[in-house]
Coordinates of C-alpha atoms and ligand atoms in Angstrom, one line a residue:
M1 CA -106.0 180.6 48.9
N2 CA -106.7 183.9 49.9
T3 CA -104.3 186.9 50.6
N4 CA -106.0 189.8 52.6
H5 CA -105.3 193.3 51.5
R6 CA -108.1 195.0 53.2
G7 CA -105.9 194.8 56.3
N8 CA -102.9 196.6 55.0
F9 CA -105.5 199.7 53.9
R10 CA -107.2 199.6 57.2
G11 CA -103.9 199.5 59.3
F12 CA -102.7 202.9 56.9
G13 CA -106.0 204.6 57.8
V14 CA -105.4 204.1 61.4
Y15 CA -102.2 205.4 61.4
V16 CA -103.6 208.8 59.8
A17 CA -106.2 208.8 62.7
L18 CA -103.8 208.3 65.2
I19 CA -101.8 211.2 64.1
L20 CA -104.4 213.3 64.0
I21 CA -105.6 212.6 67.4
I22 CA -102.3 213.4 68.9
V23 CA -102.3 216.7 67.0
L24 CA -105.5 217.6 68.4
I25 CA -104.7 216.4 71.8
W26 CA -101.3 218.4 71.8
Y27 CA -103.1 221.7 70.5
W28 CA -105.7 221.6 73.1
L29 CA -103.5 220.8 75.9
S30 CA -100.9 223.6 74.8
G31 CA -104.0 225.9 74.0
N32 CA -104.4 226.5 77.9
N33 CA -100.5 227.8 78.3
A34 CA -97.7 227.0 75.8
A35 CA -99.7 228.0 73.1
S36 CA -100.1 231.6 74.5
G37 CA -96.5 231.6 75.2
Y38 CA -97.2 232.2 78.5
T39 CA -95.4 230.3 80.9
K40 CA -94.4 230.0 84.6
S41 CA -91.0 231.7 84.8
R42 CA -92.8 234.6 82.3
F43 CA -94.8 235.0 85.0
V44 CA -92.4 235.0 87.8
E45 CA -90.4 237.6 85.8
D46 CA -93.6 239.8 85.4
L47 CA -93.9 240.0 89.1
R48 CA -90.8 241.2 90.0
N49 CA -91.0 243.5 87.4
G50 CA -94.4 244.7 88.9
N51 CA -96.1 244.1 85.6
V52 CA -98.8 242.4 86.9
T53 CA -102.3 244.3 87.8
S54 CA -104.3 241.4 89.0
V55 CA -104.1 237.5 89.4
T56 CA -107.4 235.0 89.8
V57 CA -106.2 232.1 91.0
M58 CA -109.0 229.4 90.2
Q59 CA -108.1 226.4 92.8
N60 CA -109.4 222.6 92.2
R61 CA -110.6 221.3 95.4
E62 CA -109.7 217.9 95.6
I63 CA -106.3 218.1 93.8
P64 CA -103.6 220.9 94.4
T65 CA -103.9 221.8 90.5
G66 CA -105.3 224.8 89.0
S67 CA -105.1 227.8 87.0
L68 CA -104.1 231.4 87.0
K69 CA -105.8 233.9 85.0
V70 CA -103.5 236.9 84.8
T71 CA -104.0 240.6 83.9
L72 CA -100.9 242.7 82.8
K73 CA -100.3 246.3 83.1
N74 CA -100.3 246.7 79.0
G75 CA -104.1 245.3 79.8
S76 CA -103.8 241.9 77.9
Q77 CA -105.2 239.1 80.1
Q78 CA -102.7 235.6 80.3
S79 CA -103.7 232.3 81.6
L80 CA -101.3 229.5 82.9
Y81 CA -102.2 226.2 84.3
I82 CA -100.4 225.3 87.7
S83 CA -99.5 221.9 88.9
D84 CA -98.9 223.0 92.4
V85 CA -101.3 226.0 94.2
N86 CA -99.5 226.2 97.3
E87 CA -96.5 226.4 95.6
I88 CA -97.5 229.4 93.5
Q89 CA -99.1 231.5 96.2
T90 CA -95.9 231.0 98.4
L91 CA -94.0 232.0 95.2
M92 CA -96.4 235.1 94.6
E93 CA -96.0 236.2 98.6
K94 CA -92.3 235.7 98.3
N95 CA -92.1 238.4 95.5
G96 CA -94.1 240.8 97.5
Y97 CA -97.6 240.1 95.9
S98 CA -100.4 239.1 97.8
D99 CA -103.4 240.5 96.5
Y100 CA -104.8 238.0 94.6
A101 CA -108.0 236.4 94.2
L102 CA -108.4 232.8 95.4
I103 CA -111.5 230.7 94.0
D104 CA -112.6 227.5 94.3
V105 CA -113.5 225.8 91.0
Q106 CA -116.0 222.9 91.0
R107 CA -115.7 219.6 89.8
E108 CA -116.4 219.9 86.3
S109 CA -112.9 221.7 86.1
W110 CA -111.1 219.0 87.7
L111 CA -112.9 216.7 85.5
M112 CA -111.6 219.3 82.8
T113 CA -108.2 218.8 83.8
L114 CA -108.2 215.2 83.4
L115 CA -109.9 215.1 80.0
P116 CA -107.3 215.6 77.9
Y117 CA -105.8 212.6 79.8
L118 CA -108.4 210.8 79.2
L119 CA -108.9 211.4 75.7
I120 CA -105.2 210.1 75.4
F121 CA -106.4 207.0 76.7
G122 CA -109.2 206.3 75.1
A123 CA -107.5 206.7 71.9
L124 CA -104.8 204.8 72.7
F125 CA -107.0 202.1 74.0
I126 CA -109.7 202.5 70.6
L127 CA -106.3 202.1 68.8
F128 CA -105.4 199.0 70.4
V129 CA -108.2 197.3 69.6
I130 CA -108.8 198.3 65.9
L131 CA -104.6 197.0 65.6
N132 CA -105.8 193.7 67.3
N133 CA -108.6 193.3 65.0
N134 CA -106.5 194.0 62.4
A135 CA -104.0 191.3 63.0
A136 CA -106.5 188.9 63.1
A137 CA -107.8 189.9 59.8
N138 CA -104.6 190.0 58.0
N139 CA -102.5 188.1 57.5
S140 CA -100.5 188.8 54.4
G141 CA -97.8 191.0 55.8
G142 CA -98.0 194.4 54.4
K143 CA -94.7 196.5 53.4
M144 CA -93.5 198.8 56.2
M145 CA -95.1 198.2 59.4
N146 CA -95.3 194.5 59.2
F147 CA -92.0 192.9 59.3
G148 CA -92.7 190.8 62.2
K149 CA -96.1 189.6 60.6
N150 CA -96.2 186.0 59.6
R151 CA -96.6 185.6 56.1
A152 CA -98.8 182.4 55.9
R153 CA -101.5 181.9 53.9
L154 CA -104.7 180.5 55.3
A155 CA -107.2 178.5 53.5
T156 CA -110.4 178.6 55.5
E157 CA -112.7 175.6 55.6
A158 CA -114.7 176.8 52.9
E159 CA -112.1 177.6 50.4
N160 CA -110.0 174.2 50.9
T161 CA -111.5 171.8 48.9
T162 CA -108.8 169.4 48.6
R163 CA -109.9 165.7 50.1
F164 CA -108.4 162.5 50.6
D165 CA -110.3 161.6 47.5
N166 CA -107.4 163.9 45.3
V167 CA -104.6 162.3 46.8
A168 CA -104.4 158.8 45.2
G169 CA -102.3 156.0 46.2
L170 CA -100.6 156.7 49.7
K171 CA -102.9 154.4 51.3
E172 CA -101.2 154.0 54.5
E173 CA -100.3 157.5 55.0
K174 CA -104.1 158.3 54.5
E175 CA -104.8 156.0 57.1
E176 CA -102.6 157.3 59.5
L177 CA -103.7 160.7 59.3
E178 CA -107.2 159.5 59.5
E179 CA -106.8 159.9 63.2
V180 CA -105.9 163.3 63.2
V181 CA -108.6 164.3 60.9
D182 CA -111.1 162.7 63.4
F183 CA -109.4 164.4 66.3
L184 CA -109.8 167.4 64.6
K185 CA -113.6 167.2 64.2
E186 CA -114.3 165.8 67.3
P187 CA -111.4 166.7 70.0
G188 CA -113.7 165.6 72.9
K189 CA -114.0 162.4 72.1
Y190 CA -110.2 161.9 72.6
T191 CA -109.9 164.5 75.6
K192 CA -112.4 162.9 77.4
L193 CA -109.9 159.8 77.6
G194 CA -106.9 161.4 78.3
A195 CA -105.4 160.4 75.2
R196 CA -102.6 162.6 73.6
I197 CA -102.6 163.1 70.2
P198 CA -99.5 164.1 68.4
K199 CA -98.8 168.2 68.2
G200 CA -96.5 167.7 65.4
L201 CA -96.4 165.5 62.1
L202 CA -93.3 165.4 60.0
L203 CA -94.0 164.5 56.4
V204 CA -90.9 163.2 54.7
G205 CA -90.4 162.5 51.3
P206 CA -88.9 163.7 48.0
P207 CA -90.4 166.6 46.4
G208 CA -93.4 166.0 44.3
T209 CA -94.5 163.2 46.5
G210 CA -98.1 165.2 47.7
K211 CA -96.9 166.0 51.2
T212 CA -98.4 169.4 50.8
L213 CA -101.3 167.8 48.9
L214 CA -101.9 165.4 52.0
A215 CA -101.6 168.3 54.5
K216 CA -104.1 170.0 52.8
A217 CA -106.3 166.9 52.8
V218 CA -106.3 166.5 56.1
A219 CA -107.7 170.4 56.7
G220 CA -109.9 169.7 54.3
E221 CA -111.3 166.6 55.6
A222 CA -111.5 168.0 59.0
R223 CA -113.4 171.1 58.0
V224 CA -110.6 173.4 59.7
P225 CA -108.3 176.1 58.6
F226 CA -105.2 175.6 56.9
F227 CA -102.8 177.9 57.5
S228 CA -99.3 177.4 55.5
I229 CA -96.1 178.9 55.3
S230 CA -92.5 177.8 54.0
G231 CA -89.5 177.7 56.0
S232 CA -87.7 179.9 54.1
D233 CA -90.3 182.8 54.9
F234 CA -88.8 182.7 58.0
V235 CA -85.5 183.6 57.1
E236 CA -85.3 187.1 56.3
M237 CA -82.3 189.8 56.1
F238 CA -83.4 191.1 58.9
V239 CA -82.2 189.6 62.8
G240 CA -85.6 188.9 65.0
V241 CA -87.7 188.7 61.9
G242 CA -87.9 185.3 61.9
A243 CA -88.7 184.6 65.7
S244 CA -91.5 187.1 65.9
R245 CA -93.3 185.5 62.5
V246 CA -93.2 182.7 64.6
R247 CA -94.8 183.9 67.6
D248 CA -97.6 185.8 65.1
L249 CA -98.1 182.6 62.8
F250 CA -98.9 180.7 66.1
E251 CA -101.2 183.4 67.7
D252 CA -103.0 183.4 64.7
A253 CA -103.4 179.6 64.8
K254 CA -104.4 179.7 68.2
R255 CA -107.3 182.6 67.3
N256 CA -108.4 180.1 65.1
A257 CA -108.0 176.9 66.7
P258 CA -109.1 174.1 65.8
C259 CA -106.6 174.4 62.9
I260 CA -103.2 172.7 61.1
V261 CA -100.3 174.9 60.6
F262 CA -98.2 173.8 57.9
I263 CA -94.5 174.5 57.7
D264 CA -93.2 173.4 54.1
E265 CA -89.4 173.1 53.6
I266 CA -89.0 172.9 57.4
D267 CA -85.3 172.3 56.5
A268 CA -84.8 175.9 55.7
V269 CA -85.3 177.1 59.4
A270 CA -84.8 173.7 61.3
R271 CA -81.3 172.5 60.4
R272 CA -79.0 171.4 62.9
R273 CA -78.0 173.9 65.3
G274 CA -74.4 175.0 66.0
T275 CA -73.0 174.1 62.1
G276 CA -73.4 177.8 61.0
M277 CA -69.8 179.3 60.2
G278 CA -70.4 182.1 62.4
G279 CA -70.4 180.6 65.9
G280 CA -74.1 180.0 65.6
H281 CA -75.8 182.3 67.1
D282 CA -77.5 183.5 63.8
E283 CA -81.3 184.5 63.0
R284 CA -82.0 180.9 62.0
E285 CA -81.6 179.7 65.1
Q286 CA -83.1 182.3 66.9
T287 CA -86.3 181.3 64.7
L288 CA -85.8 177.6 65.4
N289 CA -85.8 178.5 69.1
Q290 CA -89.0 180.4 68.8
M291 CA -90.8 177.7 67.2
L292 CA -89.6 175.1 69.6
V293 CA -91.1 177.6 72.4
E294 CA -94.5 178.0 70.5
M295 CA -95.1 174.3 70.0
D296 CA -93.9 173.4 73.8
G297 CA -96.1 176.3 74.8
F298 CA -99.6 175.4 73.6
G299 CA -101.3 172.4 75.4
V300 CA -101.3 169.1 73.9
N301 CA -105.1 169.1 73.3
E302 CA -105.7 172.9 72.2
G303 CA -106.4 171.6 68.8
I304 CA -103.7 172.9 66.7
I305 CA -101.6 170.5 64.8
V306 CA -98.6 171.4 63.1
M307 CA -97.4 169.7 60.1
A308 CA -94.0 170.1 58.3
A309 CA -92.6 168.9 55.3
T310 CA -89.1 168.1 54.3
N311 CA -87.1 165.9 51.8
R312 CA -84.2 166.2 54.0
V313 CA -84.6 164.6 57.6
D314 CA -80.7 163.8 57.9
I315 CA -80.2 167.7 58.3
L316 CA -83.0 168.5 60.8
D317 CA -82.2 169.4 64.2
P318 CA -83.0 166.3 66.3
A319 CA -84.6 168.9 68.8
I320 CA -87.4 169.1 66.8
M321 CA -88.7 165.4 66.9
R322 CA -88.6 165.3 70.6
P323 CA -92.0 164.1 72.2
G324 CA -94.1 166.9 72.2
R325 CA -92.9 168.2 68.9
F326 CA -92.6 166.7 66.0
D327 CA -92.9 163.1 67.5
R328 CA -94.9 161.6 64.1
K329 CA -92.9 160.8 61.3
I330 CA -94.7 159.9 58.2
V331 CA -92.8 158.9 55.1
V332 CA -94.2 159.8 51.7
G333 CA -92.2 157.8 49.1
R334 CA -92.3 157.7 45.3
P335 CA -95.2 155.6 44.1
D336 CA -95.1 152.3 42.9
V337 CA -96.8 150.8 39.4
R338 CA -100.5 150.8 41.3
G339 CA -99.6 154.4 43.1
R340 CA -98.6 155.8 39.6
E341 CA -101.6 154.5 37.8
E342 CA -103.7 156.0 40.2
I343 CA -102.6 159.1 40.4
L344 CA -102.7 158.9 36.4
N345 CA -106.3 157.9 36.6
V346 CA -106.8 161.1 39.2
H347 CA -105.1 163.8 36.8
A348 CA -107.0 162.1 34.1
K349 CA -110.4 162.9 35.5
N350 CA -110.8 166.4 34.1
K351 CA -109.2 165.7 30.7
P352 CA -110.3 164.4 27.5
I353 CA -108.2 161.2 27.1
G354 CA -108.4 159.5 24.0
E355 CA -110.0 156.0 23.5
D356 CA -106.4 154.4 22.8
V357 CA -104.6 155.9 26.0
D358 CA -103.7 153.2 28.2
L359 CA -102.9 154.8 31.6
K360 CA -101.9 151.4 32.9
Q361 CA -99.2 151.1 30.1
V362 CA -98.1 154.8 31.2
A363 CA -97.7 153.7 34.6
Q364 CA -95.6 150.8 33.9
T365 CA -93.2 152.7 32.1
T366 CA -92.5 155.9 34.4
A367 CA -90.7 154.1 37.4
G368 CA -89.2 156.7 39.4
F369 CA -91.9 159.2 38.4
T370 CA -93.4 161.5 41.2
G371 CA -96.9 162.3 41.5
A372 CA -96.0 166.2 40.6
D373 CA -94.2 164.5 37.3
L374 CA -97.2 162.6 36.4
E375 CA -99.4 165.6 36.8
N376 CA -96.7 167.5 34.6
L377 CA -96.7 164.7 32.2
L378 CA -100.5 164.8 31.5
N379 CA -100.2 168.3 31.2
E380 CA -97.6 168.5 28.8
A381 CA -99.6 165.9 26.8
A382 CA -102.6 168.5 26.9
I383 CA -100.6 171.2 26.0
L384 CA -99.3 169.5 23.1
T385 CA -102.8 168.1 21.9
A386 CA -104.5 172.1 22.5
R387 CA -101.6 173.2 20.3
E388 CA -102.8 171.0 17.4
G389 CA -106.2 171.8 17.6
R390 CA -107.5 168.4 18.9
A391 CA -110.2 167.5 21.2
F392 CA -108.7 164.5 22.8
I393 CA -105.1 163.5 24.3
T394 CA -104.0 160.3 22.4
Q395 CA -101.0 157.9 23.4
P396 CA -98.6 159.3 21.1
D397 CA -99.3 162.6 22.7
I398 CA -98.1 161.2 26.0
Q399 CA -95.5 159.8 24.5
R400 CA -94.2 163.1 23.1
A401 CA -94.9 164.5 26.7
F402 CA -92.7 161.8 28.3
I403 CA -89.6 162.7 26.4
K404 CA -90.1 166.4 26.9
V405 CA -90.4 166.0 31.0
G406 CA -87.8 163.6 31.0
I407 CA -85.1 165.0 28.5
G408 CA -86.5 168.7 28.2
A409 CA -88.2 170.1 24.9
E410 CA -86.5 169.1 21.8
K411 CA -85.0 171.9 19.8
R412 CA -85.8 171.5 15.9
S413 CA -84.7 174.8 15.0
R414 CA -81.0 175.0 15.8
I415 CA -79.0 174.2 12.9
I416 CA -76.4 171.7 13.1
S417 CA -73.7 170.3 10.5
E418 CA -73.8 167.5 9.2
K419 CA -70.3 166.3 10.3
E420 CA -71.7 167.4 14.1
K421 CA -74.9 165.2 13.0
R422 CA -72.9 162.2 12.4
I423 CA -70.6 162.2 15.3
T424 CA -73.9 162.4 17.7
A425 CA -75.7 159.6 15.6
F426 CA -72.8 157.2 16.5
H427 CA -72.3 158.7 19.8
E428 CA -75.9 157.7 21.0
A429 CA -75.9 154.6 18.9
G430 CA -72.8 153.7 21.4
H431 CA -75.0 154.2 24.1
A432 CA -77.9 152.4 23.0
I433 CA -76.1 149.1 22.4
L434 CA -74.7 149.2 25.5
F435 CA -78.2 149.6 26.9
H436 CA -79.6 146.7 25.1
V437 CA -77.2 144.4 25.6
L438 CA -76.5 144.7 29.5
P439 CA -78.6 142.8 31.2
D440 CA -79.5 145.3 33.9
V441 CA -79.8 148.4 31.9
G442 CA -82.3 149.4 29.5
P443 CA -84.1 148.9 27.5
V444 CA -84.0 152.0 24.9
H445 CA -87.0 154.0 24.4
T446 CA -86.2 156.5 22.4
I447 CA -82.7 157.4 20.8
S448 CA -82.9 160.8 19.0
I449 CA -80.1 163.2 17.4
I450 CA -82.4 166.3 18.0
P451 CA -81.0 168.8 20.1
T452 CA -82.3 169.5 23.4
G453 CA -83.5 172.7 25.6
T454 CA -80.8 171.7 28.1
G455 CA -77.9 171.9 25.4
A456 CA -77.2 168.0 24.6
A457 CA -76.7 167.2 21.0
G458 CA -79.0 164.3 21.3
Y459 CA -80.0 161.9 23.8
T460 CA -80.8 158.1 24.2
M461 CA -83.4 157.3 26.4
P462 CA -83.7 154.5 29.0
L463 CA -87.4 153.0 29.7
P464 CA -87.8 153.3 33.3
E465 CA -89.5 149.9 33.9
R466 CA -88.2 148.8 37.3
D467 CA -89.1 149.9 40.7
E468 CA -86.2 149.8 42.5
M469 CA -84.8 150.4 46.1
F470 CA -81.4 149.7 45.9
N471 CA -79.0 149.8 43.2
S472 CA -77.0 147.0 42.9
K473 CA -73.1 147.0 42.2
G474 CA -73.3 145.2 39.0
R475 CA -75.7 147.8 38.0
M476 CA -73.5 150.6 38.7
L477 CA -70.7 149.1 37.0
Q478 CA -73.0 148.5 33.9
E479 CA -74.4 152.3 34.0
I480 CA -70.6 153.3 33.8
V481 CA -70.1 151.3 30.7
V482 CA -73.3 152.9 29.5
D483 CA -71.7 156.3 30.1
L484 CA -68.8 155.8 28.4
G485 CA -69.9 154.0 25.4
G486 CA -70.5 157.4 23.6
R487 CA -67.1 158.1 23.5
V488 CA -65.9 154.8 22.6
A489 CA -68.4 154.5 19.6
E490 CA -66.7 158.2 18.5
E491 CA -63.1 157.0 19.0
L492 CA -64.0 153.4 16.9
V493 CA -65.3 155.5 13.7
F494 CA -63.7 158.9 13.8
D495 CA -60.0 159.5 14.4
D496 CA -60.8 162.4 16.8
I497 CA -62.8 162.5 19.7
T498 CA -65.2 165.5 20.8
T499 CA -66.2 167.2 23.9
G500 CA -69.4 166.1 23.4
A501 CA -69.0 163.0 25.8
S502 CA -67.7 165.8 29.0
Q503 CA -71.1 165.0 30.8
D504 CA -70.9 161.2 30.3
I505 CA -67.6 161.2 31.6
K506 CA -68.3 163.4 34.5
Q507 CA -71.5 161.1 35.4
A508 CA -69.1 158.0 35.6
T509 CA -66.4 159.2 37.4
G510 CA -69.1 160.3 40.3
L511 CA -70.8 156.6 39.9
A512 CA -67.5 155.5 40.4
R513 CA -66.2 157.6 42.9
D514 CA -69.6 157.0 45.2
M515 CA -69.0 153.0 44.7
V516 CA -65.7 153.7 46.3
T517 CA -66.5 156.1 49.0
R518 CA -70.2 155.8 49.7
Y519 CA -71.3 152.0 49.3
G520 CA -68.3 150.1 50.1
M521 CA -68.3 148.6 46.6
S522 CA -64.4 148.8 45.6
E523 CA -62.0 145.7 46.3
N524 CA -59.2 147.8 48.1
I525 CA -60.7 150.5 50.1
G526 CA -63.4 148.1 52.5
L527 CA -66.9 148.9 53.8
I528 CA -65.7 152.7 55.2
C529 CA -67.7 155.8 54.6
Y530 CA -65.3 158.1 53.2
K531 CA -68.2 160.8 51.8
D532 CA -70.3 163.0 53.8
D533 CA -73.4 163.4 51.6
D534 CA -74.4 166.5 53.7
D535 CA -73.5 169.6 51.2
E536 CA -72.7 173.1 52.0
V537 CA -75.0 173.2 55.1
F538 CA -71.9 171.6 56.9
I539 CA -69.3 173.6 55.9
G540 CA -68.4 175.0 59.1
R541 CA -68.4 171.6 60.9
D542 CA -65.9 170.3 58.2
L543 CA -64.0 172.9 58.2
A544 CA -63.8 172.4 61.8
H545 CA -62.9 168.8 61.6
A546 CA -60.3 167.4 59.7
R547 CA -61.0 165.6 56.6
G548 CA -61.5 162.1 58.4
Y549 CA -58.7 160.5 56.2
S550 CA -55.1 160.5 55.0
E551 CA -53.4 161.1 52.2
G552 CA -52.5 157.6 51.8
V553 CA -56.2 157.0 51.8
A554 CA -56.9 159.7 49.3
T555 CA -54.4 158.1 46.7
A556 CA -55.8 154.6 47.1
I557 CA -59.5 156.0 46.6
D558 CA -58.0 157.7 43.4
A559 CA -56.4 154.2 42.0
E560 CA -59.9 152.6 42.8
V561 CA -61.8 154.9 41.2
K562 CA -59.4 154.8 38.1
R563 CA -59.7 151.0 38.0
I564 CA -63.3 150.9 37.9
I565 CA -63.5 153.5 35.2
D566 CA -60.7 151.9 33.3
R567 CA -62.3 148.8 33.2
A568 CA -65.6 149.8 32.1
Y569 CA -64.4 151.5 29.3
E570 CA -62.8 148.1 27.9
E571 CA -65.8 146.5 28.4
A572 CA -67.6 149.3 26.4
K573 CA -65.2 148.7 23.6
R574 CA -64.9 145.0 23.7
L575 CA -69.0 145.1 23.6
I576 CA -69.6 148.1 20.8
G577 CA -66.7 146.2 18.8
E578 CA -68.8 143.2 18.7
H579 CA -72.0 144.9 17.5
R580 CA -69.9 147.1 14.9
D581 CA -72.4 146.4 12.5
V582 CA -75.5 147.3 14.6
L583 CA -73.4 150.5 15.1
E584 CA -73.1 151.5 11.7
R585 CA -76.7 150.7 11.0
C586 CA -78.5 152.5 13.8
A587 CA -76.2 155.8 12.9
Q588 CA -77.6 155.4 9.6
L589 CA -81.0 155.2 10.6
L590 CA -80.6 157.9 12.9
L591 CA -79.1 160.1 10.1
E592 CA -82.5 159.5 8.3
K593 CA -85.0 159.6 10.7
E594 CA -83.2 161.7 13.6
K595 CA -85.3 160.0 16.1
I596 CA -86.1 156.0 16.4
T597 CA -87.9 154.1 18.6
R598 CA -87.4 151.1 20.6
E599 CA -88.9 148.9 18.0
E600 CA -86.9 150.1 15.3
F601 CA -84.0 150.4 16.9
E602 CA -84.1 146.5 18.4
S603 CA -84.7 145.4 15.1
L604 CA -81.3 146.2 13.9
F605 CA -80.4 143.2 16.2
E606 CA -82.5 140.6 14.3
A607 CA -81.4 141.7 10.6
Q608 CA -78.2 140.3 10.3
P609 CA -76.1 141.3 7.7
A610 CA -76.3 138.6 4.3
Ligands
LIG1 P1 -94.6 168.1 47.7 O1 -95.2 168.8 48.6 O2 -94.3 166.7 48.1 O3 -93.5 168.6 47.2 P2 -96.7 168.3 46.3 O4 -97.8 167.8 47.3 O5 -96.6 169.9 46.2 O6 -96.0 167.8 46.3 O7 -97.8 167.7 44.8 C1 -97.4 168.3 44.0 C2 -98.7 168.2 42.7 O8 -98.2 166.7 42.2 C3 -100.1 168.3 43.5 O9 -100.5 169.5 43.4 C4 -100.7 167.1 42.8 O10 -101.0 167.7 41.3 C5 -99.4 166.3 42.4 N1 -99.6 165.3 43.3 C6 -98.6 164.5 44.1 N2 -98.6 163.4 44.7 C7 -99.9 163.5 44.4 C8 -101.0 162.0 44.6 N3 -100.6 161.3 45.5 N4 -102.1 162.0 44.1 C9 -102.7 163.1 43.4 N5 -101.8 164.1 42.7 C10 -100.3 164.2 43.4
LIG2 MG1 -94.6 171.1 48.8
LIG3 ZN1 -73.6 160.7 25.8

């Protein structure tokens, strides 16, 4: 992508030139009277005082203007521009002076009078042209003068090398966009038949699933310019800036049609209106309104296609999805196993991958990973490989990168006391056993008591093997049991407990509360949603309305949450108690090796003590 800075420099030059021209013209104009200091009132005064020896009136033929040449008693010559010759004649006669000479001046003089105005006009015209060109060339927006300029980055057709081949998986999505590409390439084909091509497409999906990539690929395939801007760029501290940036962006786009305008994170501007705390007429709303006006403003087949991306359709203003605006929605989801394998293949292409690497297997064990996660995974593996001076990425490198991406880098350097290590070992062993014995969670990928970059003393990482759309009640209950396993193990082994389980407890509580208030999974509360998952966006609305349920319901919810947690706790205690021997051996092994793999862990269950 290219940001153009040349325009700023040129802009500066233009302002200097403008100031110079104004100063020169002012000088030139004032050279006739004001600069010599001689004015009409001074002249009248001189007349009354009898200071004037002779006056020559030079009158223009076509217009009533002219000038005076005045000789004063002290011999000095003054000249004076006059706007009405007749008036000055009357004035002189009134003051008893009729001895003046009257000369008709020719056309040149008349031109001379107009010349300054022509100059000003010409200068302004030139300035206008230059500024206009500047605006076209300059998309970056400078410092001072360019507040209202859009911040869009422009990738011209030559710069944009992204093609559909770079986007792995997403087959249906690409097919749907194929049509847009075709239209941009050959608008005539569609307009001839009176077909209406959508003006706006909304790409919806979690972060990192390839929305930006997809939009860019459409522009790349169609060989048209790609304007990209983020919704948050519109929202600035100065009122009105957002709206003027939108206007400017669409002007640029019109000049470059056919083209694609891509608005990332559109939710930053297009949140439902009327939900702001301060009554609603805020900056964001103005920006959104301007955007709607612009989208309604250009014709259907003008060759501008606006694509926008968001991961939160639920908070978008319904107005933007009306026909003629973003009336097509393309859902870009997390990739499935095959999609993940394809994405890994795309990103492995430019990396030296060792013989032993099985990308299919990597794809199988990365359920829930987005394209960006997978790209990151291979990149981390490459970094690890490079750091150790090896030429090829191996499967163990990818394993290590997997932990880094999933958990955060391990910090071997932090010093931990033996006691702390022991507690952590039992805590993690507790989680691991429950992952293993409960049917719907796990299996365990790695258990470690090496502190992580995120501040945890250790971790138990399950293998994300399943692609699942829904979470079931049974599985959620099991997750809560697993969460509590760390604390339960601590209790069983030590007579004291630590704060190490606070995160686990928070997670378990959150899950239990969601089950009760969002998913209708409790026994006494029923199928009622008591939780609005819209976050701070709707503070305004939530304050305006009541909480939505009574104190009685609040108490019932709390009781229900407590019951779920209590049961899970008992279950965890029972299961870990049953596998007390594994717990001891697992903790022992952890203290020895600090990190154990799935195979090592699972063999602990087989090796029954003699
Ligand atoms: P989003 O805009 O949805 O947040 P991006 O398009 O910015 O995601 O994706 C970030 C990065 O992840 C891309 O630059 C690309 O390297 C990688 N990526 C995501 N999805 C895919 C995909 N389907 N195929 C190939 N790479 C992908
Ligand atoms: Mg993006
Ligand atoms: Zn824990």
